[in-house]
PDB file of C-alpha atoms in Angstrom:
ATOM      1  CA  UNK A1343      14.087  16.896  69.386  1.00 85.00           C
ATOM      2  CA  UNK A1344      14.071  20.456  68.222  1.00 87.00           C
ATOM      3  CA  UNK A1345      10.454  21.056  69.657  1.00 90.00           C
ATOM      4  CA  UNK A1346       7.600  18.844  71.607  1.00 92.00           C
ATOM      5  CA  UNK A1347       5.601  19.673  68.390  1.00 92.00           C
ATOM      6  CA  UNK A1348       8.051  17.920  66.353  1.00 92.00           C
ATOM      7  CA  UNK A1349       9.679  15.229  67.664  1.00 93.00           C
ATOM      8  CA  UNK A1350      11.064  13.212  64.839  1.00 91.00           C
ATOM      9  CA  UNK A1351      14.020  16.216  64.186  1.00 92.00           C
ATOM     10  CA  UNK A1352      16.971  16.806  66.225  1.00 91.00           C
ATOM     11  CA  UNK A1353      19.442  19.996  65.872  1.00 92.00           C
ATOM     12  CA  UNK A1354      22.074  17.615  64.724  1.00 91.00           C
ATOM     13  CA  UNK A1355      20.202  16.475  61.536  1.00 91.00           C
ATOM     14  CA  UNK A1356      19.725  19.984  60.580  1.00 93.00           C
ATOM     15  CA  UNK A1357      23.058  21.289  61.232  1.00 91.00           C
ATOM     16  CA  UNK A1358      25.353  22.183  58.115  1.00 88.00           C
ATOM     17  CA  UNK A1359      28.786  20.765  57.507  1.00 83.00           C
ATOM     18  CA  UNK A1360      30.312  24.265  57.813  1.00 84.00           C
ATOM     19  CA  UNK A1361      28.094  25.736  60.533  1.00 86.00           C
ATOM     20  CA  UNK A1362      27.714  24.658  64.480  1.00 89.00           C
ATOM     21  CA  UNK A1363      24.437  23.666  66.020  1.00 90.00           C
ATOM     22  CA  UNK A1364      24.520  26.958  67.972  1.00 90.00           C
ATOM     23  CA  UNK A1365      24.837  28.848  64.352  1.00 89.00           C
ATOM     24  CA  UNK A1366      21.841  27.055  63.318  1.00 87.00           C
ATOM     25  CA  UNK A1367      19.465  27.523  65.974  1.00 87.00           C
ATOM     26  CA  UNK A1368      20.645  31.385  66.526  1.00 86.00           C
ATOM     27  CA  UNK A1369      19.775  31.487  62.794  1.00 84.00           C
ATOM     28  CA  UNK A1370      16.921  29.474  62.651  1.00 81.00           C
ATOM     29  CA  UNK A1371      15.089  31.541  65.542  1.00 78.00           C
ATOM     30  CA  UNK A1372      16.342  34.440  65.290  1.00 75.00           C
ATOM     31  CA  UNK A1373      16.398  35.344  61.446  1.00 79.00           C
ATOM     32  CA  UNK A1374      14.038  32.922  60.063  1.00 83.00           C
ATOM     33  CA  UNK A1375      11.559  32.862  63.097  1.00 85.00           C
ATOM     34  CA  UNK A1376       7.697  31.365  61.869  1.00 90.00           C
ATOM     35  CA  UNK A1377       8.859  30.642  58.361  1.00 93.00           C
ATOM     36  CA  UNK A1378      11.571  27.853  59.582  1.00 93.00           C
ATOM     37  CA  UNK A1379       8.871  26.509  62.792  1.00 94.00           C
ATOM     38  CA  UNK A1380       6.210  26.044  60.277  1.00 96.00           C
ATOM     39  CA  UNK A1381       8.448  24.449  57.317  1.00 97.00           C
ATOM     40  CA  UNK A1382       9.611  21.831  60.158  1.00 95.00           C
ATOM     41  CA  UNK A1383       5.840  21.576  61.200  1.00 96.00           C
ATOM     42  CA  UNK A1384       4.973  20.988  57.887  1.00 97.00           C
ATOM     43  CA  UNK A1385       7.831  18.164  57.209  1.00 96.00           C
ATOM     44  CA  UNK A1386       6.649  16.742  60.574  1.00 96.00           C
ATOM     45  CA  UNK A1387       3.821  15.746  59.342  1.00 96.00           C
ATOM     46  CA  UNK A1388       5.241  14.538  56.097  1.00 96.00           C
ATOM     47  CA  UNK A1389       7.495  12.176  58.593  1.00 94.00           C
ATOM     48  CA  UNK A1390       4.775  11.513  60.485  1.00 94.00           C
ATOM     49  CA  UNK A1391       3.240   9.762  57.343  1.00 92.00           C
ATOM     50  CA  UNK A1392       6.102   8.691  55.635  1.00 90.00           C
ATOM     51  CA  UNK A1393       8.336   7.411  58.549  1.00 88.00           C
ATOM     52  CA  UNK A1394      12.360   8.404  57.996  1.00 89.00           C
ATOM     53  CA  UNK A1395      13.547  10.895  55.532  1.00 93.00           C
ATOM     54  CA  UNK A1396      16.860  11.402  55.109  1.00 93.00           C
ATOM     55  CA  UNK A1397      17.563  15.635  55.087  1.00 95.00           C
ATOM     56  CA  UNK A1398      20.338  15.838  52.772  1.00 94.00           C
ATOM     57  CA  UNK A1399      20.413  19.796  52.561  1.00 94.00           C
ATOM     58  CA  UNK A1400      19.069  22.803  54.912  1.00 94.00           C
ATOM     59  CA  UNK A1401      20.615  26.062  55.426  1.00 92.00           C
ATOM     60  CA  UNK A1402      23.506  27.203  53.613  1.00 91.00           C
ATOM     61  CA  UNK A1403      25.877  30.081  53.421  1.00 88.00           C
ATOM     62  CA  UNK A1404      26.807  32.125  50.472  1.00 91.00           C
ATOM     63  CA  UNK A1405      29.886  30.512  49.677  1.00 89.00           C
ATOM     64  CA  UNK A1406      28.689  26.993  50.197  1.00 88.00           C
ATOM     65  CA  UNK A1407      26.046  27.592  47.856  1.00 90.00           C
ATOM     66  CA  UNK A1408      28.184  28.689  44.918  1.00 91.00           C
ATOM     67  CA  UNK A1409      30.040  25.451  45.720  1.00 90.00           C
ATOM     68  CA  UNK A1410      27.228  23.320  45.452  1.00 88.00           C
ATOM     69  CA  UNK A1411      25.878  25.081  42.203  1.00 86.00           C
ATOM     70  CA  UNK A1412      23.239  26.353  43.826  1.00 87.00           C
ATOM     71  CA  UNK A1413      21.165  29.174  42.516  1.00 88.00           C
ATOM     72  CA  UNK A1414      22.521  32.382  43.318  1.00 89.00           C
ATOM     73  CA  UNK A1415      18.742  33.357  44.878  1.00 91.00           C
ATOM     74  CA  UNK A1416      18.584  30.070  46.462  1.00 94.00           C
ATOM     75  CA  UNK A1417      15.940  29.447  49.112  1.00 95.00           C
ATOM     76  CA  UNK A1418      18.935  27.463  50.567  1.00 94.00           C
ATOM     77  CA  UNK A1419      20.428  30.627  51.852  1.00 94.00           C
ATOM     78  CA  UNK A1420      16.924  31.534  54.251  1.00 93.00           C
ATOM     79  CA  UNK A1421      15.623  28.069  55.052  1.00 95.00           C
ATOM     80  CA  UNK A1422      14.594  25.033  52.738  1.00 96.00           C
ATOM     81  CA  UNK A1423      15.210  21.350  52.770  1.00 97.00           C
ATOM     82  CA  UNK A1424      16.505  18.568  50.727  1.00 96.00           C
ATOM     83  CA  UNK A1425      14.798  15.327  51.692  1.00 97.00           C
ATOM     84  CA  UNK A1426      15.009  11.608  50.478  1.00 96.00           C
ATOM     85  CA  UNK A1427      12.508   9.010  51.187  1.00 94.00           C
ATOM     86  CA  UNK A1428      14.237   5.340  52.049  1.00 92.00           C
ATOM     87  CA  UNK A1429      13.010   4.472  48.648  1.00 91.00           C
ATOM     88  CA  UNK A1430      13.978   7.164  46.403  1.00 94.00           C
ATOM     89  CA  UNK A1431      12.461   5.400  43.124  1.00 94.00           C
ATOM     90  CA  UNK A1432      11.022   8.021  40.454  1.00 95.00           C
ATOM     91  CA  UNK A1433       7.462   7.299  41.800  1.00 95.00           C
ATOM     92  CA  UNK A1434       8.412   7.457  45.354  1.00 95.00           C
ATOM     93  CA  UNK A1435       9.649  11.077  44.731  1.00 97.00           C
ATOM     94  CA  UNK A1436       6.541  12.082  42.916  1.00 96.00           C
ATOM     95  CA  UNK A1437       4.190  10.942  45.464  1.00 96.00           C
ATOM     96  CA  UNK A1438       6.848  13.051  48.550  1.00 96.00           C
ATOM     97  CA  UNK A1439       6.161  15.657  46.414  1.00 97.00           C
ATOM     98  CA  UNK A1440       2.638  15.358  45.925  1.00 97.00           C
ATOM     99  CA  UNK A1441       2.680  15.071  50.098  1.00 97.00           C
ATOM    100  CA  UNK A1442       4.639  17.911  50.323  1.00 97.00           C
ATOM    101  CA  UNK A1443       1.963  20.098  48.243  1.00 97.00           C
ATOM    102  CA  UNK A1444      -0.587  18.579  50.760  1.00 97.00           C
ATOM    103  CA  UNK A1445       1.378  20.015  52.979  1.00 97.00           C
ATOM    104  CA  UNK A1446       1.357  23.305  51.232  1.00 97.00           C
ATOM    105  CA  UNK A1447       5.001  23.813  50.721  1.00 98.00           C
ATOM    106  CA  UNK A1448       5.174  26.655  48.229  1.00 97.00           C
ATOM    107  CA  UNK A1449       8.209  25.423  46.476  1.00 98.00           C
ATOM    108  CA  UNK A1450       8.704  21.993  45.369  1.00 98.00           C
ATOM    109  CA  UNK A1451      11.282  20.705  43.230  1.00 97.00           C
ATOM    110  CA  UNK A1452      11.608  17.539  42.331  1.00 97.00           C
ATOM    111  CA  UNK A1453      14.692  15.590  41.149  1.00 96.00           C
ATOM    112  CA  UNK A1454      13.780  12.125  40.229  1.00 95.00           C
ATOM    113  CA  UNK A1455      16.975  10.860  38.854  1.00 94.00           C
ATOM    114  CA  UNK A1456      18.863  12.488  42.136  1.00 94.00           C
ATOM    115  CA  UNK A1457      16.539  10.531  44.221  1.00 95.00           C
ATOM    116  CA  UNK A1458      15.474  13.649  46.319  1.00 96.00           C
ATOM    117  CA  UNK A1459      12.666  16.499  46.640  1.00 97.00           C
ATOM    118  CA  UNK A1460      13.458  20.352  47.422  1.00 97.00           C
ATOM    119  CA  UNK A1461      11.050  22.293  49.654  1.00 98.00           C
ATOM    120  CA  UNK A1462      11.069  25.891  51.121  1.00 98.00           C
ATOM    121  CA  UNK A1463       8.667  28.381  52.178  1.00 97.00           C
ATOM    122  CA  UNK A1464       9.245  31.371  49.499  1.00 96.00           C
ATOM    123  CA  UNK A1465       6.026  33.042  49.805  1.00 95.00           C
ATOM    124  CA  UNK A1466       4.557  31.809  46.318  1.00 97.00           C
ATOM    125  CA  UNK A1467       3.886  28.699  44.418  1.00 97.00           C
ATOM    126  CA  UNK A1468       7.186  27.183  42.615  1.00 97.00           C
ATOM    127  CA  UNK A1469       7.367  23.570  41.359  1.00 97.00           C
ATOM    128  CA  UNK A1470       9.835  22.015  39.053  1.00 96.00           C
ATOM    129  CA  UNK A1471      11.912  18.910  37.983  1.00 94.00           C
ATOM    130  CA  UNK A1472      15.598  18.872  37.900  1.00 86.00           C
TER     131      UNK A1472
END
């Protein structure tokens, strides 16, 4: 559990490939502060709801980015996460996402073929499909 307030997350689940648990959280607290405690309150809830979602993408670094083909302003690269519902049909996407804006993510991308939903915290409303 990363926090009493959100129980359903644990370090390990949000930890990179290419980055310890003690890089996240140091990042995560540190750097990112409210932004990443109220995207993970906000998924909470989503969870809460929705019961597991698999977080296939959080934090990354310059260089992973640019491997993945991520966008070179990526929201990747401050805090955002890739999530996929246990049923990642078309419409099961569309309605995470439509939770997610419930939620009041401000950027939500959704990738219905890829079976997954992008959210982040950027500041300003951002939707798309991929």
């Amino acid at each position: 559990m990363i926090h009493p307030d959100i129980p359903n997350f644990d370090w390990a689940e949000l930890t990179p490939q290419d980055r310890t648990v003690e890089q996240l959280v140091a990042h995560c607290c540190l750097q990112v502060g409210n932004r990443f405690w109220d995207h993970m309150g906000k998924l909470q809830a989503i969870r809460d709801d929705w019961g597991p979602l698999r977080i296939t993408s959080t934090w990354r670094t310059p260089e992973h980015n640019a491997q993945v083909g991520g966008a070179e302003n990526s929201q990747h690269l401050i805090w955002a996460t890739d999530i996929v519902p246990t049923d990642p049909t078309p419409e099961r996407i569309a309605d995470l996402a439509a939770a997610a804006d419930f939620e009041a993510f401000d950027g939500i991308g959704t990738y219905p073929t890829m079976g997954f939903v992008h959210l982040d915290l950027r500041g300003h409303k951002a939707r798309w499909s991929g």
